[in-house]
Short mmCIF file of C-alpha atoms in Angstrom, two decimals:
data_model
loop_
_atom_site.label_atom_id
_atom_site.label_comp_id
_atom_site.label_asym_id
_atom_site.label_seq_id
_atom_site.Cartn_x
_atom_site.Cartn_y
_atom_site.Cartn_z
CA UNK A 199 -8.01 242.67 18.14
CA UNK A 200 -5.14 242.84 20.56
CA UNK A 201 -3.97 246.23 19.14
CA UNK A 202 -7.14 247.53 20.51
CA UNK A 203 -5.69 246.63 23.96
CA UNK A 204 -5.17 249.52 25.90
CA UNK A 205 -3.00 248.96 29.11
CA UNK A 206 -5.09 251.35 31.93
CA UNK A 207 -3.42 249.89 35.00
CA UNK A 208 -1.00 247.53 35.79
CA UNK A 209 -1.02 244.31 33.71
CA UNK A 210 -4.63 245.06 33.05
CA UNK A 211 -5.48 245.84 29.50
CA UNK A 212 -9.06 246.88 28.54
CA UNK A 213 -11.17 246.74 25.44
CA UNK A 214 -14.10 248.63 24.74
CA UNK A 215 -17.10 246.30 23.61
CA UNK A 216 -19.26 249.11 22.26
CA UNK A 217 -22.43 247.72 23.71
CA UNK A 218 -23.83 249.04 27.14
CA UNK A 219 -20.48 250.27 28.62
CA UNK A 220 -19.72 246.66 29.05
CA UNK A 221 -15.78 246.42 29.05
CA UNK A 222 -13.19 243.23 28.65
CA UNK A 223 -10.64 243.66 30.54
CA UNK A 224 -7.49 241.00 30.26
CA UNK A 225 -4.87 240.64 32.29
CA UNK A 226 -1.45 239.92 31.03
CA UNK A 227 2.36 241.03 32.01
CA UNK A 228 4.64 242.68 29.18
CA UNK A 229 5.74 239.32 28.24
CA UNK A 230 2.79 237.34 28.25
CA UNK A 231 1.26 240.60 25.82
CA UNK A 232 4.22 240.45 23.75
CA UNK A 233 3.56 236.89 22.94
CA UNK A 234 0.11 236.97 22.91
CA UNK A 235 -1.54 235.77 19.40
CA UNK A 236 -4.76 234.70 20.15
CA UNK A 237 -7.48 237.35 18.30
CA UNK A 238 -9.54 234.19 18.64
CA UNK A 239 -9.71 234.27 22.38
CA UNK A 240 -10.49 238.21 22.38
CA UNK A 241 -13.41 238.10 19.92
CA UNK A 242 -14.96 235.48 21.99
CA UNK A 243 -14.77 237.61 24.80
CA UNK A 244 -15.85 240.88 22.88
CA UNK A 245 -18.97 237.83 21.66
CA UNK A 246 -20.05 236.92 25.46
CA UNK A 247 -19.65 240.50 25.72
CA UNK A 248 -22.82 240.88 23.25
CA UNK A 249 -25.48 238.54 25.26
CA UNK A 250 -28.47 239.94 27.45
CA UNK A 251 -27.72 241.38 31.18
CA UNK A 252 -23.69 240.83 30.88
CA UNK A 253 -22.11 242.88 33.68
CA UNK A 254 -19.02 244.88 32.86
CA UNK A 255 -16.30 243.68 32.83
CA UNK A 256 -15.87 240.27 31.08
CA UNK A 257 -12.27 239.33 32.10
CA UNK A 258 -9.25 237.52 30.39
CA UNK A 259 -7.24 235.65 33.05
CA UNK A 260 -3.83 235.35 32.55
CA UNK A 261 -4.27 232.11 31.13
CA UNK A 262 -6.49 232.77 28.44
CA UNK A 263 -6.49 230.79 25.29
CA UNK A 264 -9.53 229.86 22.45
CA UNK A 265 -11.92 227.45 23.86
CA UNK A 266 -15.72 226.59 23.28
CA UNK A 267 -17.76 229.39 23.03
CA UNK A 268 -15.95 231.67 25.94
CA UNK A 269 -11.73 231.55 26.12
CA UNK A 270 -10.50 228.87 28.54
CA UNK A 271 -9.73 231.65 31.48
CA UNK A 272 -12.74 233.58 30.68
CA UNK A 273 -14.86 235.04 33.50
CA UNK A 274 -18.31 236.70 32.53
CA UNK A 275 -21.20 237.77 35.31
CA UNK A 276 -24.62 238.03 34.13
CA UNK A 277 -27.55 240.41 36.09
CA UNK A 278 -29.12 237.18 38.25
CA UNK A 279 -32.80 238.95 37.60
CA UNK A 280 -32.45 239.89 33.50
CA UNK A 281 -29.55 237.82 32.47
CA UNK A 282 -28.64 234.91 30.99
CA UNK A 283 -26.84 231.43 31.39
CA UNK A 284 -24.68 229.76 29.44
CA UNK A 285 -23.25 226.26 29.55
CA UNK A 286 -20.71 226.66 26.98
CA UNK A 287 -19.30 229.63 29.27
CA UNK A 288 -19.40 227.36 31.98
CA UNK A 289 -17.76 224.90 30.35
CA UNK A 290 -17.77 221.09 29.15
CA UNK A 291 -15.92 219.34 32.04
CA UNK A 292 -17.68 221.10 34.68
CA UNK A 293 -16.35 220.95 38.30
CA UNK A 294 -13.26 220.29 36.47
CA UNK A 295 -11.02 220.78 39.96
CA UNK A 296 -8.30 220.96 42.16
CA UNK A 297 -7.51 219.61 45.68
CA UNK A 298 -4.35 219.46 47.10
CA UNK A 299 -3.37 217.27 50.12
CA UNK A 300 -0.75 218.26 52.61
CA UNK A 301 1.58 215.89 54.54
CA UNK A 302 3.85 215.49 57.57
CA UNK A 303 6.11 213.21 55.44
CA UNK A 304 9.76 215.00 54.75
CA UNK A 305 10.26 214.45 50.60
CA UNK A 306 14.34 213.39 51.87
CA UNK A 307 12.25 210.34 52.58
CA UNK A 308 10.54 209.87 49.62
CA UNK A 309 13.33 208.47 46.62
CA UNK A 310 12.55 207.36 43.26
CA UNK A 311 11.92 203.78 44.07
CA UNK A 312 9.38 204.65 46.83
CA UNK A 313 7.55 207.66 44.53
CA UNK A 314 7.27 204.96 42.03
CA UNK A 315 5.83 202.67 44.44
CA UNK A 316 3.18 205.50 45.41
CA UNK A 317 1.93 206.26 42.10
CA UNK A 318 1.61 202.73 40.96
CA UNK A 319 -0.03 201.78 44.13
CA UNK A 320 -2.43 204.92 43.49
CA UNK A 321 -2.96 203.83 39.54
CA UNK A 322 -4.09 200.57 40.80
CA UNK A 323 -7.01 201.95 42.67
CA UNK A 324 -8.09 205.08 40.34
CA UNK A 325 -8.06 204.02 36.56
CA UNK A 326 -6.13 206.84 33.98
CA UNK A 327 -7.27 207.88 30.66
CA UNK A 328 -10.33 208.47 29.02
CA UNK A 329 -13.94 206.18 29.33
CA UNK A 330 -12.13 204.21 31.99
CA UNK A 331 -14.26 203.15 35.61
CA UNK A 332 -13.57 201.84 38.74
CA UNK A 333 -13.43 197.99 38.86
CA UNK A 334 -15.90 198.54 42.36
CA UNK A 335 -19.38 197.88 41.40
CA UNK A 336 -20.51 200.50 44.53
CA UNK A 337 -18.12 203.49 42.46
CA UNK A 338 -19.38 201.71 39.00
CA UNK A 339 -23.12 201.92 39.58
CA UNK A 340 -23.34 205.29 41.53
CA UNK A 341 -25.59 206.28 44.31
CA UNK A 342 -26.83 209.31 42.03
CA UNK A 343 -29.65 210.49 44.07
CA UNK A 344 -26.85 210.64 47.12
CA UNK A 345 -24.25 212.50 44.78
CA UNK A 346 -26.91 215.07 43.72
CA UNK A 347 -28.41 216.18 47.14
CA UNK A 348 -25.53 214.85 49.94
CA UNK A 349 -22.26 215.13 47.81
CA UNK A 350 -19.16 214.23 48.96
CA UNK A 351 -21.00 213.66 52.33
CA UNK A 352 -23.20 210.72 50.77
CA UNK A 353 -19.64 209.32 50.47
CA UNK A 354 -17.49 210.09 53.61
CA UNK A 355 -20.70 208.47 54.92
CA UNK A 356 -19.77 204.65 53.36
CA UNK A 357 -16.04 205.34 54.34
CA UNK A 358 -14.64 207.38 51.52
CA UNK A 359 -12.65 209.45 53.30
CA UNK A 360 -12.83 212.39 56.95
CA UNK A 361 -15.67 213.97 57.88
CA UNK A 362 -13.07 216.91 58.34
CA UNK A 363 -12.72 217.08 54.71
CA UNK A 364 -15.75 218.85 54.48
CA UNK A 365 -14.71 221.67 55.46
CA UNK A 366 -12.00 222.17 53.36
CA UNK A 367 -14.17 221.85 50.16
CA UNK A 368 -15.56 224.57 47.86
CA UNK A 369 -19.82 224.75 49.21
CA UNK A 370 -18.82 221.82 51.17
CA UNK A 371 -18.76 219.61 48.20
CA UNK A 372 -22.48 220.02 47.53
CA UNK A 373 -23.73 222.82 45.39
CA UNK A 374 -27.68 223.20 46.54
CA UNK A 375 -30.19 223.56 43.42
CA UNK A 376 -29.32 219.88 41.96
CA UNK A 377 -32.14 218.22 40.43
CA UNK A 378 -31.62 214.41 38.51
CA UNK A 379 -35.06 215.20 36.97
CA UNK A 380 -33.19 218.08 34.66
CA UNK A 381 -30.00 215.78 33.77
CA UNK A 382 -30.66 214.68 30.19
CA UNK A 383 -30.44 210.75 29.75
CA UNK A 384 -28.16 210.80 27.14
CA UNK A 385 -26.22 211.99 30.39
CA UNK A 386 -27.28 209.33 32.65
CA UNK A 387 -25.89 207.04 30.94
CA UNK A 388 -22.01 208.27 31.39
CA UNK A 389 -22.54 208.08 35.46
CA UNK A 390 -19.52 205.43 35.70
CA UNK A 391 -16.69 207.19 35.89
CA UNK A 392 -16.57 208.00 39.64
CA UNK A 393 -13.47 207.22 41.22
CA UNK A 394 -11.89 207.87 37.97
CA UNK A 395 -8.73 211.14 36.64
CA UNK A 396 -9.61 210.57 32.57
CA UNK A 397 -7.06 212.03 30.10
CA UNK A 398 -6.16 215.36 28.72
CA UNK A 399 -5.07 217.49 30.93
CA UNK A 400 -6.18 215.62 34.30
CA UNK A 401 -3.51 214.29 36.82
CA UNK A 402 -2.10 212.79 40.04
CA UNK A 403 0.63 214.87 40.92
CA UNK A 404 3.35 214.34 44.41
CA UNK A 405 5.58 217.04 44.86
CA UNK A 406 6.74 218.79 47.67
CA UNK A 407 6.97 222.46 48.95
CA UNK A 408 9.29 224.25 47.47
CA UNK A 409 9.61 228.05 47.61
CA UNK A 410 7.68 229.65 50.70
CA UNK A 411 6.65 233.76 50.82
CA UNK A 412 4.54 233.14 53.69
CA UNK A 413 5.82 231.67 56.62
CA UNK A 414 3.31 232.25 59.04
CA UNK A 415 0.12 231.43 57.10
CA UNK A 416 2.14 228.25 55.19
CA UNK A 417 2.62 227.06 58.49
CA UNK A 418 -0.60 227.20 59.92
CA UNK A 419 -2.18 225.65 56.39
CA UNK A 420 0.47 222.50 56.95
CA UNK A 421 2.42 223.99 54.09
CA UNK A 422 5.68 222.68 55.62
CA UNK A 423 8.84 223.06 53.31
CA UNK A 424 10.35 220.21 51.93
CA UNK A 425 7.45 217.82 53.06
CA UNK A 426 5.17 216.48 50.34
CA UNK A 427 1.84 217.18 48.75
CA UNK A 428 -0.54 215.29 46.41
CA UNK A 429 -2.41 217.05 43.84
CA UNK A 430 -5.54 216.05 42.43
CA UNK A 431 -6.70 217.83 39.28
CA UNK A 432 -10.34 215.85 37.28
CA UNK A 433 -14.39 216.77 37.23
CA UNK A 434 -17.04 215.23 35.92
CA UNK A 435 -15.66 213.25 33.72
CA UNK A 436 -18.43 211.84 30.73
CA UNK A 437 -21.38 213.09 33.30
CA UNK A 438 -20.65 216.31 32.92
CA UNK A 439 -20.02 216.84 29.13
CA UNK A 440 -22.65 215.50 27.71
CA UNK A 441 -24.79 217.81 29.84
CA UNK A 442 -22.83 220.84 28.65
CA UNK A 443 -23.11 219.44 25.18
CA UNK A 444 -27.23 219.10 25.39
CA UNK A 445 -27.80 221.80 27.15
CA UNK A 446 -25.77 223.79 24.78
CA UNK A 447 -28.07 222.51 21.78
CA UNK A 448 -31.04 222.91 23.67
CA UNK A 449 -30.14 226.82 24.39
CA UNK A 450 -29.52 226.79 20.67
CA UNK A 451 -32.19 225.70 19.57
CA UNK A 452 -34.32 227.28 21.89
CA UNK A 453 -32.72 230.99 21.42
CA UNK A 454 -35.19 232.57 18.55
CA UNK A 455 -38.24 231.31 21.56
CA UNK A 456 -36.44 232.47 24.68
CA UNK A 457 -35.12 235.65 22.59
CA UNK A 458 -31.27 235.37 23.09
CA UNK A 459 -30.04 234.56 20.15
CA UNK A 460 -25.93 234.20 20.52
CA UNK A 461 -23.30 235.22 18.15
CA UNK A 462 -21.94 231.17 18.27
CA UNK A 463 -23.53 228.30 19.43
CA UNK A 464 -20.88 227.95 22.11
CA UNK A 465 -21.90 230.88 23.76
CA UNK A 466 -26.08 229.84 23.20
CA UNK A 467 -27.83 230.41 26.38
CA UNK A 468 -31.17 231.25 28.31
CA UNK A 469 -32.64 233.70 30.54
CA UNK A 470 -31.72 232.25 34.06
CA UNK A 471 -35.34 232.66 35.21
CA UNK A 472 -36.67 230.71 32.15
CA UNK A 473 -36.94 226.95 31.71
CA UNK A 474 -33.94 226.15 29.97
CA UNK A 475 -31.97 228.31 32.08
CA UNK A 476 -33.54 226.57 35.48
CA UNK A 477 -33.02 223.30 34.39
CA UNK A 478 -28.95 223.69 33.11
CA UNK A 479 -28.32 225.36 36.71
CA UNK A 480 -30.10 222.40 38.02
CA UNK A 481 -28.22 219.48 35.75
CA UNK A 482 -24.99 221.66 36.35
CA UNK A 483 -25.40 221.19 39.99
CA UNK A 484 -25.60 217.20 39.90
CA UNK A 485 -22.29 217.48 37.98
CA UNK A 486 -20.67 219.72 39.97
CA UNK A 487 -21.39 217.43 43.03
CA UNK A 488 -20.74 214.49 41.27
CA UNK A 489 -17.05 216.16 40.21
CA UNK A 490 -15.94 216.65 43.93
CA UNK A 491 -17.39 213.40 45.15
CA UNK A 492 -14.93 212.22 42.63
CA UNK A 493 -12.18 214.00 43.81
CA UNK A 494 -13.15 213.48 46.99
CA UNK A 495 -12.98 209.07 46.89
CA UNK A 496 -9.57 209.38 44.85
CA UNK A 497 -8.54 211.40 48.15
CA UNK A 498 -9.35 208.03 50.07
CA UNK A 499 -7.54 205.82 47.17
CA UNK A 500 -4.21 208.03 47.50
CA UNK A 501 -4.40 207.78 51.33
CA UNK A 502 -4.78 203.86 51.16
CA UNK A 503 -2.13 203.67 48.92
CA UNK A 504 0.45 205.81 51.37
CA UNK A 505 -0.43 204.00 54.20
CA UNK A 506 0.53 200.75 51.56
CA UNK A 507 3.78 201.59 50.73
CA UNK A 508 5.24 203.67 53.69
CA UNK A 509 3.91 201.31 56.14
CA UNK A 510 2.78 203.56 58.94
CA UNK A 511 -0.38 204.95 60.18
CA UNK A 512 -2.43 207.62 58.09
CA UNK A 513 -2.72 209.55 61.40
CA UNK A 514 1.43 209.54 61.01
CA UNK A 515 1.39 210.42 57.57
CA UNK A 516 -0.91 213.67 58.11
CA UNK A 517 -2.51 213.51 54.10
CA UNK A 518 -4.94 216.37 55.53
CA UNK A 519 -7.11 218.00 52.84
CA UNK A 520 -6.28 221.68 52.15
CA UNK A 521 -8.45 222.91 49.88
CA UNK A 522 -10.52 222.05 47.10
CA UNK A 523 -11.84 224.70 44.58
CA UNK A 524 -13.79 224.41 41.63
CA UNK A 525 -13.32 225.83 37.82
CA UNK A 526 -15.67 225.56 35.18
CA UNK A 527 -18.94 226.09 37.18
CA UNK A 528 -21.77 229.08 37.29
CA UNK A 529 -22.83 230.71 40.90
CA UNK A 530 -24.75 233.25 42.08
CA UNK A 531 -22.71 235.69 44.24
CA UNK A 532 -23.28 239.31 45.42
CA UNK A 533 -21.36 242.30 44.09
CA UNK A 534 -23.88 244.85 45.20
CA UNK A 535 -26.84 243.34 43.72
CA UNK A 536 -27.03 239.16 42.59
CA UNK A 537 -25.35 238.03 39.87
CA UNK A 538 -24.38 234.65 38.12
CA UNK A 539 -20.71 234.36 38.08
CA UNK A 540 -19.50 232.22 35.14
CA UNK A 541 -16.27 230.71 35.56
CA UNK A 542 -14.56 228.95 32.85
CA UNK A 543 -11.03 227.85 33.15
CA UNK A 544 -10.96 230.11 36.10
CA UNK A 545 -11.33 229.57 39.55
CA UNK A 546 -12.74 231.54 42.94
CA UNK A 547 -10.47 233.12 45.13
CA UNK A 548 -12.41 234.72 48.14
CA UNK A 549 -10.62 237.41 50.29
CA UNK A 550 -10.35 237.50 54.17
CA UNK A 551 -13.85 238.20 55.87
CA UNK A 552 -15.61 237.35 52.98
CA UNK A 553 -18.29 235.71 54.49
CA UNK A 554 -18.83 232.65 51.47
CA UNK A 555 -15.66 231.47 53.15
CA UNK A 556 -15.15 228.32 55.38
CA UNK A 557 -15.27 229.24 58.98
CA UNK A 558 -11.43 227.76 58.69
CA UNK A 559 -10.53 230.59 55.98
CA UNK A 560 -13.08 233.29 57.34
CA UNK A 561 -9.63 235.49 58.59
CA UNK A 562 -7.24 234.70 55.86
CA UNK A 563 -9.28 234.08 52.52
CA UNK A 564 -9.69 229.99 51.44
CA UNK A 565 -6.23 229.19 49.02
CA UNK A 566 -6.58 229.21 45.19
CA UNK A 567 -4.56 226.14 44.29
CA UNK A 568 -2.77 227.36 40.38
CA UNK A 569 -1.33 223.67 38.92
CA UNK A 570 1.47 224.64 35.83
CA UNK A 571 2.33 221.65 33.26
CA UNK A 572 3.33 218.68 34.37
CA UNK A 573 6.90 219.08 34.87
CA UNK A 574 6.68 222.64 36.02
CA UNK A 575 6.14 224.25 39.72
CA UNK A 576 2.52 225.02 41.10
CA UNK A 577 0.93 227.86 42.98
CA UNK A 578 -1.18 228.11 46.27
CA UNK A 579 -2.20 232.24 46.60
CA UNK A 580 -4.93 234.17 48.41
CA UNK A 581 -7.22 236.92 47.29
CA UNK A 582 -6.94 240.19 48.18
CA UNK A 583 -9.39 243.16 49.03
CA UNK A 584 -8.72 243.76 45.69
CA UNK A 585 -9.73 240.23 44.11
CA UNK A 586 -13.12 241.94 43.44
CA UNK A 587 -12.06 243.43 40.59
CA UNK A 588 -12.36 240.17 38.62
CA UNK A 589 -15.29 238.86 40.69
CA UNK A 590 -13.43 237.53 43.11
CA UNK A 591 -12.00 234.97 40.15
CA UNK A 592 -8.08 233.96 39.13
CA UNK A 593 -6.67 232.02 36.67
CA UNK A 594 -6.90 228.01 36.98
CA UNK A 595 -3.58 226.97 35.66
CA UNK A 596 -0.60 228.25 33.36
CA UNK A 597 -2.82 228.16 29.83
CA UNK A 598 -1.69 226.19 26.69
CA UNK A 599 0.43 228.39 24.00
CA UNK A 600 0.18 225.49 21.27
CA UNK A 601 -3.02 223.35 20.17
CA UNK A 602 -2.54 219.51 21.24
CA UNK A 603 -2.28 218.80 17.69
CA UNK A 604 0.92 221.13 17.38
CA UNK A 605 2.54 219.80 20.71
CA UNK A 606 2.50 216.30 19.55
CA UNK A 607 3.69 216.99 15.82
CA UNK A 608 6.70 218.92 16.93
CA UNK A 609 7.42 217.36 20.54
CA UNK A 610 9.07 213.96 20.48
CA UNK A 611 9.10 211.16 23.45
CA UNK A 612 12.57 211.97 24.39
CA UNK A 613 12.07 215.63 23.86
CA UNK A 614 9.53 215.28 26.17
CA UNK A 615 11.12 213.30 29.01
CA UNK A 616 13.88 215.91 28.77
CA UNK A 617 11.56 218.32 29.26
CA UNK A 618 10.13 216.62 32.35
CA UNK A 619 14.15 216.64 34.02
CA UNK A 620 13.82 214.97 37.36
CA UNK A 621 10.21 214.73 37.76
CA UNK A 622 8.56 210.97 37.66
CA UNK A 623 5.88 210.05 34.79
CA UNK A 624 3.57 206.85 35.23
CA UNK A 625 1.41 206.59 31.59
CA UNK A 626 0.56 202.95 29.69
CA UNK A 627 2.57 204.85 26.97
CA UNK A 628 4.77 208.12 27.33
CA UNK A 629 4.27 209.52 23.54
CA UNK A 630 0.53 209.74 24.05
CA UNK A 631 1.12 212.61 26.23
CA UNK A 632 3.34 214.84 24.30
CA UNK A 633 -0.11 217.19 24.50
CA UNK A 634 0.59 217.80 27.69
CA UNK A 635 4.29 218.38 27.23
CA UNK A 636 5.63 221.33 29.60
CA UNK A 637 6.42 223.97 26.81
CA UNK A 638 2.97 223.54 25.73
CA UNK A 639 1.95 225.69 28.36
CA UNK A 640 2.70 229.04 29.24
CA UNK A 641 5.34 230.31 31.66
CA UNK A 642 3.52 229.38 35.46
CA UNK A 643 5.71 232.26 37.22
CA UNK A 644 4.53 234.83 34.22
CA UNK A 645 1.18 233.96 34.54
CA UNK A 646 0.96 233.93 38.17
CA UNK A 647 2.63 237.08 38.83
CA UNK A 648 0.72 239.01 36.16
CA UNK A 649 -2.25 239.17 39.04
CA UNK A 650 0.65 239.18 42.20
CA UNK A 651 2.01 242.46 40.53
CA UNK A 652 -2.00 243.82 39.69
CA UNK A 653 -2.07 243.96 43.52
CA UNK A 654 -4.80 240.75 43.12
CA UNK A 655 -3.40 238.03 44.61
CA UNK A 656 -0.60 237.37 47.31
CA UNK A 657 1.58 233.49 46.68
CA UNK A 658 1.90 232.10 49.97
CA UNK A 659 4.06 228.78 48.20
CA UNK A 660 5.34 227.23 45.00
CA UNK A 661 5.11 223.73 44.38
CA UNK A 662 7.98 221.60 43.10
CA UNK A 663 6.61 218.17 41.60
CA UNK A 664 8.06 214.76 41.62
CA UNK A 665 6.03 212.41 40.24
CA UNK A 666 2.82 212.71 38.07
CA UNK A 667 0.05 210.02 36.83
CA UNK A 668 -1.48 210.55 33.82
CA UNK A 669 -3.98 209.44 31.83
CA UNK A 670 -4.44 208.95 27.94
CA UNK A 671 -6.67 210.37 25.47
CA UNK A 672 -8.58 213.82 25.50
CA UNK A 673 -11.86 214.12 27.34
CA UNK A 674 -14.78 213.85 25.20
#
């Protein structure tokens, strides 16, 4: 399919569907379309494409590579009053996230011995790797009604970090609609994983600021040059995939009844005003809540753990939230009329004066936070007026170029750790992450500027990391 790309403005290649004008458009710069091989990724999108009250376009992120039903960097809006909902096109880790935590603390300060202090200190108090929970019966046994209807606030409430945070948090960390009557139990029963980062591609990450293009606005976000950052990349761990994974039977096997049959059963979904469709948005909210009340408690954990080893006040220390924003999650947004905006492996970047932006980020747009591999550099960027284009949406990461099951037959562990140079890895065992090795994963500056240079987005930093915790195993 990719010779049937047709480039019709910078880095923007279309496809015509066939069906109701409804186009795909993919982004990509000359290199990233040279070595592009992934048919795979554009039939699935030409497939979502093909379900009831899609809105044109479905878009390709930069990032875009085969996943579950839609690509990984997939974004496809349905008409909120005829269309439908899909929880393979949301995703299976939903709320899978980002936060990133700015600091006062210079990264001259910060040497080898003390990083490796940090992120063992931090490892001790938020368990890596997959089916792993917090040792603290209160994280172990969730409050679930609190997580559905409060959030992160439930939490910030027993002590788990600012009452500023807030703010800084995509919805304020609680999406409204949640509903523990719609969760399946099969769910339910994979609540214990708060407080926890999992495997695959999930990570702790300290770095500090590297490259700056926009003084004035780094500055005011605490985006200080050479100080350090923390970077916080999990969802909703067990919670949240099994309800993908029921919900996307029950759409299934529902689809003859509800009359939207799908071309794969990763794509099987519901009209949003039917049943099915009511109670996914529903489930999908408790796990999106329950994702940034995670991310929210490891916040507290990496604070406690700074104030540990540096031995001065968190007040001194700064460790003030920036941002959080969510990927794999469905809203309803307005683009003239109401529509469900399905992210997957994408992630919302609002422009200035949009008014679904904090009151902090009303003038300047809220940052989109853009993590690369592991031993690669990192992105914060704005939208601009332009962003709509895409429905307000930009890629979530680099994107992976080989299959996990490649990466680790051809990487070795000292290929690996040469691949990771300078930068600090904390794992029970190094050669279960070759997955996750840094030329698994496309080019960060490529895929970045692909939307820069499409006049989408603006980078206000880049990201250099230090040190990185990660955990074993895929997420399942």
């Amino acid at each position: 399919m990719k010779k049937e790309l047709k480039e019709v403005s910078k880095n923007c290649y279309i496809l015509s569907s066939g069906k109701d004008k409804v186009d795909i458009h993919v982004y990509l710069n000359r290199q990233l379309f040279e070595e592009f091989v992934e048919d795979e990724a554009l039939n699935q999108l030409y497939n979502a494409s093909l379900l009831p009250g899609v809105v044109s376009p479905i878009i390709g992120m930069p990032d875009i590579h085969t996943g579950y039903g839609l690509p990984i960097g997939g974004v496809m809006a349905t008409d909120y009053e005829v269309g439908v909902v899909s929880a393979g096109a949301v995703g299976m880790d939903i709320n899978c996230g980002v936060r990133l935590i700015t600091s006062k603390i210079p990264a001259e300060e910060i040497n080898k011995s003390i990083l490796t202090k940090l992120l063992k200190a931090i490892s001790k108090r938020v368990p890596l790797g997959v089916g792993k929970s917090s040792e603290l019966k209160v994280l172990k046994k969730p409050n679930l009604e609190g997580i559905a209807y409060e959030g992160v606030e439930h939490y910030i409430k027993k002590g788990f970090g600012r009452i500023a945070d807030l703010d800084r948090i995509e919805d304020h960390g609680c999406i409204k609609g949640a509903n523990l009557s719609a969760v399946p139990n099969s769910a339910l029963k994979r609540t214990d994983q708060l407080a926890t980062i999992g495997g695959g591609n999930h990570f702790i990450e300290i770095g500090r600021i590297g490259s700056v293009f926009d003084e004035e606005l780094a500055s005011k976000w605490g985006l200080n040059k050479q100080h350090i950052y923390v970077m916080i990349h999990t969802g909703s761990r067990g919670f949240g995939h099994q309800i993908c994974c029921d919900y996307s039977t029950i759409m299934w096997e529902n689809s003859d009844k509800n009359k939207t049959r799908a071309p794969q059963k990763g794509l099987a979904c519901a009209p949003i005003s039917s049943r099915d469709g009511q109670n996914y948005l529903q489930a999908m909210a408790c796990a999106a809540n329950y994702a940034f009340t995670n991310r929210q408690i490891i916040t507290h954990f990496v604070r406690e753990a700074f104030v540990e080893v540096i031995k001065k006040p968190e007040a001194d220390l700064g460790l003030d939230l920036l941002y959080d924003v969510a990927h794999n999650i469905a809203k309803k947004e307005k683009y003239n009329k109401w529509l469900l905006v399905h992210r997957k492996g994408a992630t919302r970047a609002l422009p200035a004066g949009h008014e679904d932006n904090p009151a902090c980020y009303r003038e300047t747009g809220h940052p989109a936070i853009i993590p690369g591999s592991m031993g690669t550099g990192s992105y914060v960027v704005i939208g601009t007026p332009e962003i709509e284009k895409t429905f307000c949406s930009v890629n979530h990461g680099a994107g992976r170029v080989m299959s996990r099951k490649q990466a680790r037959s051809e990487f070795t562990r000292e290929g690996l750790l040469n691949q990771m140079g300078h930068v600090v890895v904390i794992a029970k065992d190094i050669k279960s992450l070759l997955d996750e090795a840094p030329l698994a994963y496309k080019d960060i500056d490529n895929v970045v500027y692909t939307l820069v240079e499409a006049g989408l987005t603006k980078p206000i930093v880049k990201l250099k990391p230090m040190g990185v915790l990660k955990g074993e195993g895929n997420e399942a």
